[in-house]
Structure formats: C-alpha cells, structure tokens
Coordinates of C-alpha atoms and ligand atoms in Angstrom, one line a residue:
M1 CA 0.0 0.0 0.0
A2 CA 1.4 3.5 -1.0
E3 CA 2.1 5.5 2.2
T4 CA 3.7 8.7 3.2
K5 CA 5.1 9.0 6.7
G6 CA 3.1 5.9 7.8
K7 CA -0.2 7.0 6.6
R8 CA -2.0 6.1 3.4
M9 CA -1.1 8.5 0.6
K10 CA -4.0 10.6 -0.7
V11 CA -4.2 12.0 -4.2
I12 CA -6.7 14.5 -5.6
I13 CA -7.4 14.4 -9.3
I14 CA -9.0 17.4 -11.0
G15 CA -11.1 16.3 -13.9
A16 CA -12.7 12.9 -14.9
G17 CA -11.6 12.8 -18.5
P18 CA -9.2 10.1 -20.0
A19 CA -6.1 11.6 -18.3
G20 CA -7.7 11.9 -14.8
L21 CA -9.5 8.6 -14.8
S22 CA -6.5 6.5 -16.2
C23 CA -4.4 8.1 -13.4
G24 CA -7.0 7.3 -10.8
Y25 CA -7.4 3.8 -12.1
E26 CA -3.6 3.1 -11.7
L27 CA -3.5 4.8 -8.3
V28 CA -6.3 2.8 -6.7
K29 CA -4.7 -0.4 -8.0
A30 CA -1.6 0.6 -6.1
G31 CA -3.6 1.2 -2.9
V32 CA -3.6 5.0 -3.0
E33 CA -6.5 6.9 -1.6
V34 CA -8.0 8.7 -4.6
E35 CA -10.6 11.5 -4.9
V36 CA -11.6 12.8 -8.3
Y37 CA -13.3 16.1 -8.7
E38 CA -15.1 16.7 -11.9
A39 CA -16.8 20.0 -12.8
S40 CA -19.5 18.5 -15.1
P41 CA -22.2 15.9 -14.3
Y42 CA -20.4 13.3 -16.5
V43 CA -17.3 11.3 -16.7
G44 CA -15.2 11.0 -19.9
G45 CA -14.4 14.7 -20.5
M46 CA -14.3 15.4 -24.3
A47 CA -14.3 11.6 -24.9
R48 CA -17.6 11.0 -23.2
S49 CA -20.6 9.4 -24.9
F50 CA -24.2 10.3 -24.2
D51 CA -27.8 9.5 -25.2
L52 CA -29.4 11.5 -27.9
W53 CA -32.8 10.9 -29.5
G54 CA -32.7 7.3 -28.3
Q55 CA -29.2 6.6 -29.7
R56 CA -25.6 6.9 -28.4
V57 CA -23.2 9.5 -29.7
D58 CA -19.7 10.8 -28.9
M59 CA -18.4 14.4 -29.0
G60 CA -17.4 14.2 -32.6
P61 CA -15.5 11.3 -34.0
H62 CA -13.4 9.3 -31.5
R63 CA -11.1 6.7 -33.0
F64 CA -9.0 5.0 -30.3
F65 CA -5.6 3.7 -31.5
S66 CA -2.2 3.1 -30.0
K67 CA 0.6 0.7 -30.2
E68 CA 1.7 1.3 -26.7
K69 CA 1.2 -1.8 -24.4
H70 CA 0.0 0.0 -21.2
I71 CA -2.6 2.1 -23.1
N72 CA -4.0 -1.0 -24.8
E73 CA -4.0 -2.9 -21.6
F74 CA -6.1 -0.1 -20.0
F75 CA -8.5 -0.4 -23.0
T76 CA -8.8 -4.2 -23.1
T77 CA -9.0 -4.7 -19.3
L78 CA -11.9 -2.3 -19.0
V79 CA -13.7 -2.7 -22.3
K80 CA -13.0 -6.4 -22.4
D81 CA -14.5 -7.7 -25.7
D82 CA -17.4 -5.2 -25.8
Y83 CA -15.9 -3.5 -28.8
T84 CA -16.3 -3.6 -32.6
L85 CA -13.5 -3.5 -35.0
V86 CA -14.5 -0.8 -37.3
N87 CA -13.2 -0.6 -40.9
R88 CA -12.0 2.9 -41.2
M89 CA -13.5 5.0 -44.0
T90 CA -12.7 8.7 -44.0
R91 CA -12.6 11.1 -46.9
I92 CA -11.9 14.7 -47.7
Y93 CA -14.6 16.7 -49.4
Y94 CA -13.2 19.4 -51.6
R95 CA -14.8 21.3 -54.4
N96 CA -17.7 18.8 -54.8
R97 CA -15.4 15.8 -54.9
F98 CA -14.4 13.1 -52.4
F99 CA -10.7 12.2 -51.8
Y100 CA -9.7 9.3 -49.7
Y101 CA -7.9 10.1 -46.5
P102 CA -5.2 9.0 -46.0
I103 CA -4.5 10.2 -49.5
K104 CA -4.5 7.6 -52.4
L105 CA -2.6 8.7 -55.4
F106 CA -4.8 7.3 -58.1
N107 CA -7.9 8.6 -56.5
V108 CA -6.3 12.1 -56.5
L109 CA -5.2 11.7 -60.1
R110 CA -8.8 10.7 -61.1
N111 CA -10.4 13.5 -59.2
L112 CA -8.3 16.5 -60.4
P113 CA -8.1 18.2 -63.7
P114 CA -4.9 17.5 -65.7
F115 CA -3.5 21.1 -65.3
T116 CA -3.9 20.8 -61.5
I117 CA -1.9 17.6 -61.6
V118 CA 0.8 19.2 -63.7
S119 CA 0.9 22.0 -61.2
I120 CA 1.1 19.5 -58.3
L121 CA 4.1 17.8 -59.9
W122 CA 5.8 21.0 -60.8
E123 CA 5.4 22.5 -57.3
F124 CA 6.7 19.2 -55.8
L125 CA 9.8 19.2 -57.9
R126 CA 10.4 22.9 -57.2
I127 CA 10.3 22.4 -53.5
Q128 CA 12.7 19.4 -53.8
M129 CA 15.2 21.8 -55.3
F130 CA 14.5 24.7 -53.1
P131 CA 13.1 23.4 -49.8
Y132 CA 12.4 25.6 -46.8
K133 CA 15.5 25.3 -44.5
N134 CA 14.5 24.4 -41.0
P135 CA 10.7 24.6 -41.5
T136 CA 9.1 26.1 -38.4
T137 CA 5.5 26.7 -39.6
F138 CA 2.9 24.2 -40.7
E139 CA 2.9 25.7 -44.2
E140 CA 6.6 25.2 -44.6
W141 CA 6.6 21.7 -43.1
V142 CA 3.8 20.4 -45.3
S143 CA 5.0 22.2 -48.4
N144 CA 8.5 20.6 -48.0
R145 CA 6.9 17.1 -48.0
F146 CA 4.1 17.5 -50.6
G147 CA 4.8 20.6 -52.5
R148 CA 2.9 23.9 -52.4
K149 CA 0.0 22.8 -54.6
L150 CA -0.9 19.8 -52.6
F151 CA -0.6 21.9 -49.4
E152 CA -3.1 24.3 -50.8
I153 CA -5.6 21.6 -51.8
F154 CA -5.4 19.2 -48.9
F155 CA -4.1 21.1 -45.9
K156 CA -4.6 24.9 -46.0
H157 CA -8.3 25.4 -45.9
Y158 CA -9.1 22.8 -43.3
S159 CA -6.3 23.8 -41.0
E160 CA -7.2 27.5 -41.2
K161 CA -10.8 26.7 -40.4
L162 CA -9.7 24.6 -37.5
W163 CA -7.2 27.0 -36.0
G164 CA -8.6 30.3 -37.0
I165 CA -5.1 31.6 -37.9
P166 CA -3.1 31.4 -41.2
C167 CA -1.0 28.3 -41.8
S168 CA 2.0 30.5 -41.8
K169 CA 1.4 31.1 -38.1
I170 CA 0.6 27.5 -37.1
D171 CA 3.6 25.8 -35.6
A172 CA 5.2 22.9 -37.5
D173 CA 4.7 20.8 -34.3
W174 CA 1.1 20.2 -35.2
A175 CA 2.1 18.8 -38.6
A176 CA 4.8 16.7 -37.1
Q177 CA 2.5 15.2 -34.6
R178 CA -0.5 14.6 -36.8
I179 CA 0.7 13.9 -40.4
K180 CA 2.7 10.8 -41.1
S181 CA 6.1 11.8 -42.3
L182 CA 5.2 10.4 -45.7
S183 CA 6.3 12.3 -48.7
L184 CA 4.9 12.5 -52.2
W185 CA 7.6 10.1 -53.3
E186 CA 6.5 7.4 -50.8
A187 CA 2.9 8.0 -51.7
V188 CA 3.7 7.3 -55.4
I189 CA 5.8 4.2 -54.6
S190 CA 3.1 2.8 -52.4
A191 CA 0.4 3.6 -55.0
I192 CA 2.4 1.8 -57.7
F193 CA 3.8 -1.1 -55.8
G194 CA 1.0 -1.3 -53.2
N195 CA 1.3 -3.0 -49.8
K196 CA 2.2 -6.3 -51.4
G197 CA 2.5 -9.3 -49.2
N198 CA 1.0 -7.5 -46.2
K199 CA -2.5 -8.8 -45.7
H200 CA -2.7 -7.6 -42.1
K201 CA -4.9 -4.7 -41.2
T202 CA -3.0 -1.8 -39.5
L203 CA -4.3 0.8 -37.1
L204 CA -4.8 3.0 -40.2
D205 CA -7.3 0.5 -41.7
Q206 CA -9.2 -0.5 -38.6
F207 CA -9.9 0.7 -35.1
A208 CA -11.4 -0.8 -31.9
Y209 CA -14.5 1.1 -30.9
P210 CA -16.4 0.3 -27.6
N211 CA -19.9 -0.9 -28.7
L212 CA -21.7 1.7 -26.7
G213 CA -19.4 4.6 -27.5
T214 CA -15.9 5.7 -26.7
G215 CA -17.1 7.0 -23.3
T216 CA -17.7 3.4 -22.1
L217 CA -14.0 3.2 -21.4
Y218 CA -14.2 6.1 -18.9
E219 CA -17.5 5.0 -17.4
R220 CA -15.8 1.7 -16.5
A221 CA -12.6 3.4 -15.3
A222 CA -14.8 5.5 -12.9
D223 CA -16.7 2.4 -11.7
F224 CA -13.3 0.7 -11.1
I225 CA -12.0 3.6 -9.0
R226 CA -15.3 3.6 -7.0
S227 CA -15.2 -0.2 -6.5
H228 CA -11.7 0.1 -5.2
G229 CA -12.6 2.6 -2.5
G230 CA -11.9 5.8 -4.5
K231 CA -14.3 8.7 -5.0
V232 CA -15.4 10.2 -8.2
N233 CA -17.3 13.4 -7.3
L234 CA -19.3 15.0 -10.2
Q235 CA -20.6 18.5 -10.4
S236 CA -17.6 19.5 -8.2
P237 CA -15.7 22.3 -10.0
V238 CA -12.3 23.1 -8.5
K239 CA -11.5 26.7 -8.0
K240 CA -7.8 26.4 -7.3
V241 CA -5.0 24.3 -6.0
M242 CA -4.1 25.2 -2.4
Q243 CA -0.6 25.8 -1.2
D244 CA 1.1 26.2 2.1
A245 CA 2.2 29.7 3.2
G246 CA 4.4 31.1 0.4
S247 CA 8.2 31.3 0.7
G248 CA 7.9 35.0 0.1
M249 CA 10.4 34.6 -2.7
Q250 CA 9.3 35.8 -6.0
D251 CA 11.6 34.0 -8.4
A252 CA 10.4 30.5 -8.1
G253 CA 7.0 30.5 -6.5
C254 CA 5.9 28.4 -3.6
G255 CA 7.6 25.3 -4.9
M256 CA 11.1 26.8 -4.7
Q257 CA 13.7 24.3 -3.7
D258 CA 14.5 26.2 -0.6
A259 CA 17.5 24.1 0.5
G260 CA 18.1 26.4 3.4
S261 CA 14.8 25.6 5.2
G262 CA 15.7 21.9 5.7
M263 CA 12.0 21.3 6.3
Q264 CA 10.1 18.4 4.9
D265 CA 6.7 18.6 3.2
A266 CA 4.7 15.9 4.9
G267 CA 3.1 14.6 1.7
S268 CA 5.5 15.1 -1.1
G269 CA 8.7 14.0 0.6
M270 CA 10.5 16.9 -1.1
Q271 CA 12.4 19.7 0.6
D272 CA 10.8 23.0 1.2
A273 CA 7.8 22.2 3.3
G274 CA 5.6 25.2 3.8
C275 CA 5.5 25.8 0.1
G276 CA 4.1 22.7 -1.4
I277 CA 0.6 21.6 -2.4
T278 CA -1.9 21.1 0.4
G279 CA -5.0 20.2 -1.6
I280 CA -7.7 22.0 -3.5
E281 CA -10.5 24.5 -3.0
L282 CA -13.8 23.8 -4.7
M283 CA -15.9 26.6 -6.2
D284 CA -18.3 26.3 -3.2
G285 CA -15.4 27.1 -0.8
T286 CA -14.9 23.5 0.4
V287 CA -11.2 22.8 1.1
V288 CA -9.9 19.2 0.6
K289 CA -6.5 18.2 1.7
A290 CA -4.2 15.8 -0.2
D291 CA -0.5 14.8 -0.5
Y292 CA -0.6 15.2 -4.3
V293 CA -2.8 17.0 -6.8
V294 CA -3.0 15.8 -10.4
S295 CA -4.6 18.5 -12.5
T296 CA -6.3 18.1 -15.9
M297 CA -8.0 21.5 -15.6
P298 CA -6.9 24.1 -18.2
L299 CA -3.2 24.9 -17.7
T300 CA -3.9 28.6 -18.0
L301 CA -6.5 28.5 -15.2
L302 CA -4.4 26.3 -13.0
V303 CA -1.6 28.9 -13.2
K304 CA -4.0 31.8 -12.5
G305 CA -5.1 30.1 -9.3
L306 CA -1.6 29.6 -7.9
K307 CA 0.0 32.1 -5.6
D308 CA 3.3 33.9 -5.9
V309 CA 3.5 33.1 -9.6
P310 CA 6.4 35.2 -11.0
A311 CA 5.2 37.9 -13.3
D312 CA 7.0 36.5 -16.4
V313 CA 5.4 33.1 -15.9
A314 CA 2.0 34.6 -15.5
A315 CA 2.5 36.6 -18.6
A316 CA 3.7 33.6 -20.6
A317 CA 0.6 31.6 -19.4
E318 CA -1.7 34.5 -20.6
K319 CA -0.3 34.1 -24.1
L320 CA -1.4 30.5 -24.4
Y321 CA -4.9 30.2 -25.8
F322 CA -7.4 27.7 -27.0
R323 CA -9.9 27.3 -29.8
N324 CA -13.5 26.3 -29.1
T325 CA -15.6 23.7 -30.9
I326 CA -19.3 23.9 -31.7
L327 CA -20.9 20.5 -32.3
V328 CA -24.2 20.5 -34.2
Y329 CA -26.0 17.1 -34.1
L330 CA -28.6 16.5 -36.8
E331 CA -31.1 13.6 -36.7
V332 CA -31.8 12.7 -40.3
D333 CA -34.7 10.6 -41.5
S334 CA -32.6 8.2 -43.4
M335 CA -30.3 5.2 -42.8
E336 CA -28.2 5.5 -45.9
L337 CA -26.5 8.9 -46.3
F338 CA -22.8 8.0 -46.8
A339 CA -20.4 5.3 -45.8
D340 CA -17.7 7.3 -44.0
N341 CA -17.1 7.3 -40.3
W342 CA -16.3 11.0 -40.8
I343 CA -15.6 13.4 -43.6
Y344 CA -13.1 16.3 -43.5
V345 CA -14.8 19.2 -45.2
H346 CA -12.0 21.3 -46.8
S347 CA -14.4 23.3 -49.1
P348 CA -13.8 27.0 -48.2
E349 CA -17.4 27.9 -49.1
V350 CA -18.8 26.4 -45.9
K351 CA -17.8 27.1 -42.3
H352 CA -17.9 23.7 -40.8
G353 CA -14.9 21.4 -41.1
R354 CA -15.9 17.8 -40.2
I355 CA -18.9 15.6 -40.2
T356 CA -19.3 12.4 -38.2
N357 CA -21.8 9.8 -39.3
F358 CA -22.8 7.7 -36.2
R359 CA -24.5 5.2 -38.4
N360 CA -21.1 3.8 -39.4
W361 CA -19.4 3.1 -36.0
S362 CA -21.0 0.2 -34.0
R363 CA -24.4 -1.3 -34.6
Q364 CA -25.2 -1.0 -30.9
I365 CA -25.0 2.8 -30.7
N366 CA -27.9 3.1 -33.2
R367 CA -30.1 1.0 -31.0
D368 CA -32.3 -0.3 -33.9
K369 CA -33.4 3.3 -34.7
K370 CA -34.2 4.0 -38.4
T371 CA -32.6 7.5 -38.4
T372 CA -29.0 8.7 -38.7
I373 CA -27.3 11.1 -36.4
L374 CA -24.7 13.3 -38.0
C375 CA -22.4 15.7 -36.0
M376 CA -21.0 18.8 -37.7
E377 CA -18.0 20.6 -36.2
F378 CA -17.5 24.4 -36.3
W379 CA -14.6 26.0 -34.6
A380 CA -14.4 29.5 -33.0
F381 CA -12.8 31.8 -30.6
D382 CA -14.7 33.3 -27.7
E383 CA -15.1 36.6 -29.5
D384 CA -16.4 35.2 -32.8
E385 CA -20.0 35.8 -33.8
I386 CA -20.8 32.2 -34.2
W387 CA -19.7 31.3 -30.7
K388 CA -21.9 34.0 -29.2
D389 CA -24.9 33.2 -31.6
K390 CA -28.1 31.5 -30.5
D391 CA -28.3 27.7 -30.9
E392 CA -31.2 27.9 -33.3
N393 CA -29.2 30.1 -35.7
I394 CA -26.2 27.8 -35.6
A395 CA -28.5 24.8 -36.2
E396 CA -30.0 26.6 -39.2
L397 CA -26.5 27.3 -40.6
A398 CA -25.6 23.6 -40.2
K399 CA -28.7 22.5 -42.1
K400 CA -28.0 25.0 -44.9
E401 CA -24.5 23.8 -45.2
I402 CA -25.3 20.1 -45.2
H403 CA -27.8 20.6 -48.0
L404 CA -25.2 22.7 -49.9
L405 CA -22.8 19.8 -49.9
K406 CA -25.6 17.5 -50.9
L407 CA -24.7 15.1 -48.2
V408 CA -28.4 15.1 -47.1
P409 CA -30.8 15.3 -50.1
P410 CA -33.2 18.2 -50.0
E411 CA -36.3 15.9 -49.8
T412 CA -34.9 14.0 -46.7
K413 CA -36.2 15.4 -43.4
I414 CA -33.9 16.7 -40.7
L415 CA -36.0 15.7 -37.6
N416 CA -34.0 17.2 -34.8
T417 CA -31.0 19.4 -34.0
F418 CA -28.9 19.8 -30.9
V419 CA -26.0 22.3 -30.5
L420 CA -23.2 21.6 -28.0
K421 CA -20.5 24.3 -27.4
V422 CA -17.2 22.9 -26.1
P423 CA -14.8 25.6 -24.8
R424 CA -11.0 25.2 -24.9
C425 CA -11.1 22.2 -27.1
Y426 CA -7.8 22.8 -29.0
P427 CA -4.6 24.2 -27.5
V428 CA -3.5 26.6 -30.3
Y429 CA 0.1 25.8 -31.5
E430 CA 0.8 29.3 -32.8
T431 CA 4.4 29.7 -33.9
G432 CA 6.5 30.5 -30.8
Y433 CA 4.0 29.0 -28.3
Q434 CA 6.8 26.6 -27.0
V435 CA 8.7 29.5 -25.5
N436 CA 5.7 30.5 -23.4
L437 CA 4.8 26.9 -22.6
K438 CA 8.3 26.0 -21.6
K439 CA 8.4 28.9 -19.1
V440 CA 5.2 27.7 -17.5
E441 CA 6.4 24.1 -17.5
N442 CA 9.7 25.0 -15.9
Y443 CA 7.8 27.0 -13.2
L444 CA 5.3 24.2 -12.5
D445 CA 8.2 21.8 -12.1
T446 CA 9.3 23.8 -9.1
V447 CA 5.9 23.3 -7.4
P448 CA 6.2 20.1 -5.4
S449 CA 3.4 17.5 -5.5
L450 CA 1.5 19.2 -8.3
I451 CA 1.3 17.2 -11.6
P452 CA -0.4 18.8 -14.6
I453 CA -1.4 16.4 -17.3
G454 CA -4.0 16.1 -20.1
R455 CA -5.1 17.9 -23.3
Y456 CA -5.8 21.3 -21.9
G457 CA -4.2 20.3 -18.6
A458 CA -0.7 20.2 -20.1
F459 CA -1.5 22.3 -23.2
K460 CA -0.8 19.3 -25.6
Y461 CA -2.9 18.5 -28.6
N462 CA -3.6 15.0 -27.2
N463 CA -5.7 12.2 -28.5
Q464 CA -7.2 9.9 -25.9
D465 CA -4.1 7.6 -26.0
H466 CA -1.7 10.5 -25.1
S467 CA -3.9 11.6 -22.2
I468 CA -4.2 8.0 -21.0
L469 CA -0.5 7.6 -21.1
M470 CA 0.0 10.8 -19.2
G471 CA -2.4 9.5 -16.5
I472 CA -0.7 6.2 -16.2
L473 CA 2.8 7.7 -16.0
A474 CA 1.6 10.4 -13.5
A475 CA 0.4 7.5 -11.3
D476 CA 3.8 5.7 -11.6
K477 CA 5.6 8.9 -10.8
I478 CA 3.7 9.2 -7.6
T479 CA 3.8 5.6 -6.5
Q480 CA 7.3 4.8 -7.6
G481 CA 8.9 8.2 -7.2
L482 CA 10.0 8.2 -10.8
D483 CA 11.4 11.3 -12.4
T484 CA 9.5 11.0 -15.7
D485 CA 9.2 14.2 -17.7
L486 CA 5.5 14.1 -18.5
W487 CA 5.7 17.3 -20.6
K488 CA 7.6 15.3 -23.2
I489 CA 4.6 13.0 -24.0
N490 CA 3.1 13.8 -27.4
T491 CA 6.1 15.8 -28.4
D492 CA 8.4 13.1 -29.7
V493 CA 6.9 12.0 -33.0
E494 CA 6.5 8.2 -33.3
Y495 CA 4.2 7.1 -35.9
Q496 CA 1.6 4.7 -34.4
E497 CA -0.6 3.8 -37.3
E498 CA 1.6 1.4 -39.2
A499 CA 1.3 -1.1 -36.3
R500 CA -0.7 -4.2 -37.1
I501 CA -3.9 -4.2 -35.1
K502 CA -3.6 -7.9 -34.4
D503 CA -0.3 -7.3 -32.7
V504 CA -1.5 -4.5 -30.4
L505 CA -5.0 -5.2 -29.5
I506 CA -6.7 -8.5 -30.4
Q507 CA -5.8 -11.2 -28.0
Ligands
LIG1 C1 -14.4 16.9 -31.7 C2 -13.3 16.0 -31.1 C3 -12.8 14.9 -31.7 C4 -11.9 14.1 -31.2 N1 -11.5 13.0 -31.9 C5 -10.6 12.1 -31.3 C6 -10.3 10.9 -31.9 O1 -10.7 10.6 -33.0 N2 -9.4 10.1 -31.3 C7 -8.9 10.4 -30.0 O2 -8.2 9.5 -29.5 N3 -9.2 11.5 -29.4 C8 -10.0 12.4 -30.0 N4 -10.3 13.6 -29.4 C9 -9.5 14.0 -28.2 C10 -10.0 13.4 -26.9 O3 -11.3 13.7 -26.7 C11 -9.1 14.0 -25.9 O4 -7.7 13.7 -26.2 C12 -9.3 13.5 -24.5 O5 -10.7 13.7 -24.1 C13 -8.4 14.3 -23.5 O6 -8.6 13.8 -22.2 P1 -8.2 14.7 -21.0 O7 -8.5 13.9 -19.8 O8 -6.8 15.2 -21.2 O9 -9.1 16.0 -21.1 P2 -10.6 16.2 -21.1 O10 -11.3 15.1 -21.9 O11 -10.9 17.6 -21.6 O12 -11.0 16.1 -19.6 C14 -10.8 17.1 -18.7 C15 -11.9 17.0 -17.6 O13 -11.6 18.0 -16.6 C16 -12.8 18.6 -16.2 N5 -12.5 19.9 -15.6 C17 -12.0 21.0 -16.3 N6 -11.8 22.0 -15.4 C18 -12.2 21.5 -14.2 C19 -12.2 22.1 -12.9 N7 -11.8 23.4 -12.6 N8 -12.7 21.3 -11.9 C20 -13.1 20.1 -12.1 N9 -13.0 19.5 -13.3 C21 -12.6 20.2 -14.3 C22 -13.6 18.7 -17.5 O14 -15.0 18.9 -17.3 C23 -13.3 17.4 -18.2 O15 -14.2 16.4 -17.8 C24 -11.3 14.4 -29.9 C25 -11.7 15.6 -29.3 C26 -12.7 16.3 -29.8 C27 -13.2 17.5 -29.1

C-alpha cells in the first residue's frame, strides 16, 4: 500500500476525463486513496458518450488507437470484448469531390483536372530543389513534403478553419504530430507497388470502438475507481489548488527548492515544506487536503489560481490560448447517407470542417433506430459571432451547409437538431508557443506535488491515448517516485498507425 510517513497516501485528481481517470485507475490499483473532482455531471471529458434521440453519440469522431502496451491494456482490461473492429473509412470533401484520407494517389489523379496535376508535380519538384530550410511553420513543413499545390488543396483550408489563424502562423509541431512523415515520393511508390504481401490490417485501416461509444472506457474506469474505494465526485468544479504559506520569494514560487529551510513537506517527501501543495479549494469554498494534486483542468486557469507566480510566468501563461468547438447534431430521417465514419470538409465555401456519421461506427449505438445522427463541427474563438450566436441560428446554418454539400438530399427530413458548445477544445500551437509553454512548464516543475497532465491540462494536442499515457505515467511517478518528464509526452513523434492491429489489441 502506498504510504507517506506511515499514513496512506492521498491524491486528488482534478477532472474525470481520460487523463484523470486513467491516473485514478492506476493509483487505486496501487492502494492509494483517490478523490476525483469533476466539474460537469459526466465522466469522460471530451471523450464522453451520451444518449441523444434514443441513440448513443460521442463528442465528434473518437477513434481510439495506440501501439503502446500500457494504453492498450487499459482499454482491453476495461472494455473487455465489448468492442467492434471498425473498418475505417474517411474522406476529404473538396470542391464537390471526395478524396480518400489517407490520400490515395490514383484517387487524387482521377479527381483532379490535368492542369492541376501538372501544377502539383511542378510544385513538388520545385520544393525538392528549393526546400524551406528548418521549416518552423505548418505551411513550410507540409510544403516541403508534398509541394505547395498539394498543401493548398489538402491542408490549407481545413487547417485554417480549425485553428482560425493562417497556416504561416501555425507551428510545425502540429504537422509533425499529426501527419505521417510520408512524402509524395513514398505515396507514389506505395500507389504503384501497393502493400504487397502484407495482408494484415494496420491501425490505419481498422480501429477498436467500444460498442456503446468511446465513453464506455471512462465510465468503466470511474466504476473501477469507486469499487476500489476511490471517490469520483461529479458537479464539483475546482476553483484552485491550495498551497502552504508562500516562501515570500518571487523568483520560483511556492515550490522553490529552498535548500536552506531543511524542512520536509509531509506529503511530497520533497524539501521546502511550507510551500508545497496542500490540496484544493472547490468553487463552493470547500477545502480538501491531499498529498498530491494531479490536475487536468486548463493549464492557464491552473496557473492563475496559484499564488506567488512570477510575473513573467503569469504573462507567458496569458499568451497560451485555446480554440473552441461547436458540435451540431442532426437527426436525419434516413439510414443511408454516406459510408464514411467521418468526412473532412475542406471546401472553403462552408464554415464547418468535419462531419461524423454515427450510423457507421457500431451497430449498438444506433439501437435499432431508423434515423441517422450526424455531427458537424464548427470552430471558433470566444469573440467570434458564431460562438456568441443562439443555438437555433447555428443549427439553421448547419442545415443549410449540409444541403449545400448535398450530403443530405433536399427531400430528406432533418427531424431534430442539438447544439453543444465545447470551450477550450484545442490548445493553439501558434508559432513560438513553445517559448511560453516552456516557461510555464519550468515553473510548475518547481511546485512540489502538483502534476499537470492532459489535453488542456498540459497544453498538448492530445488524443485519448496520449492523455491515458500521461495518466498512467503520472500515477507511476507518484507511487514509484519516478522522475518521468510528463511534458515530453506527445512531443516526440513516433508514428503509431503502421502497427498491425492484431499485434497490439486483439488477443
Ligand atoms: C471533436 C473532437 C474529436 C476528437 N477525436 C478524437 C479521436 O478521434 N481520437 C482520439 O483519441 N481523441 C480524439 N479527441 C480528443 C480526446 O477527446 C481528448 O484527447 C481527451 O478527451 C483528452 O482527455 P483529458 O482527460 O486530457 O481532457 P478532457 O477530456 O478535456 O477532460 C478534462 C476534464 O476535466 C474537467 N475539468 C476542467 N476544469 C475543471 C475544474 N476546474 N474542476 C473540475 N473538473 C474540471 C472537464 O470537465 C473534463 O471532464 C477528440 C476531441 C474532440 C473535441
């Protein structure tokens, strides 16, 4: 059993999303006392599933994939065999045409006029001769690999809708994390010679999807924590992390390694008592004590709530910002709209950027209903008109756009609409953001017993698997005293999708 100074160690986790719950799951297994505090009435965070019009839906598309053993063990132990292997089908919609994604060369050649193809080849050869040296922006990174023309067709419009800033201001980190380091040469070679001899499905072709929605994983993790003596408190928003009396020193905050004090912080076992984490304060004023706090609340808000934060760190945190998502669900009176799990909508003439079709995930989420639920994604900043607009106006816009794309025929009825606004969905990787983030990371590393993880918790553009890994490693850090640098997760690029699904998941 994990102990500090003879008593059972207690950890508070802020947020019941994938990061918080995977951490709680590992900690209760190790005998740690765990209390999770979640602001909303649900578990699962952005990866929750919920009932809508008699069916199950997720918050947009949620494809789970990883080749990392611990992450897959977390999935298989909790979901068991209640999952469907879904054959992935995703396409890009651009100027009234569909392009397979990942891109297939012959499909591209068939869909584009000859002069555009010549222009693609010309631009590709040109960039081979004169590449951007040390590409730092998304635009430069993608252009170096695919050429300027392909960048414009397949990357520019979607990315600018998503991030709300020009591609010349989006950091290359995003591309490096999300786009396979495939170049046009490799695409051509693979199109001509194919994947000969390899009959196995990879994580690119198929993914495991819990039968009742991606959120099943997190509902079960919460049940596991409760059944092992932990608490998962819902509708319990945390105001701030509590600290002992400050050191009075302005240059390193409360967590300063104040070697001179020689005191011990009861919980953390690190020097500099007096200045460590003591627990949390909830919005209703309740104070809860703990030895460690694992935070998945937005990093920017976490820093705002800490005391004695040096001015330059506070200023750096202020410069980090997020992009919001608006999800518009449509219930359509049809069962046969299109075969994709989701479609990326690059066409610049519409505002939305992605459409999920929940008819094409697992049979169970549709619950024998004869209608199809689509989910359209719009992205916005707080100050944008669409973010401030009424739900009924946003729903009308969505209906207009889905008809414009002819993805729902005009004679087919749209029976219901539901608008869900999700703040702080995407940490914006604007060029230079790492300088500010690094300053915040370095400062938080000086605060003993506080572990920030998660998508907005660590300001990393995480998928579920990254957040789960952060949760697992945070737990190991606490129980085994490891010195793992959790900020590094989801920064080293390792391409996951070429792994064979049978090697990583199916037992
Ligand atoms: C539209 C969309 C599509 C996506 N598609 C995929 C996909 O295909 N595949 C994939 O793997 N991932 C996908 N993701 C990403 C995935 O949802 C996230 O990576 C994952 O949910 C992050 O988990 P987290 O625990 O870090 O954060 P979150 O899920 O955001 O959880 C954080 C939790 O903390 C709570 N919280 C915040 N502040 C406080 C507070 N002050 N007090 C208490 N609680 C607080 C929140 O309510 C939330 O429940 C998608 C996300 C979106 C939005």
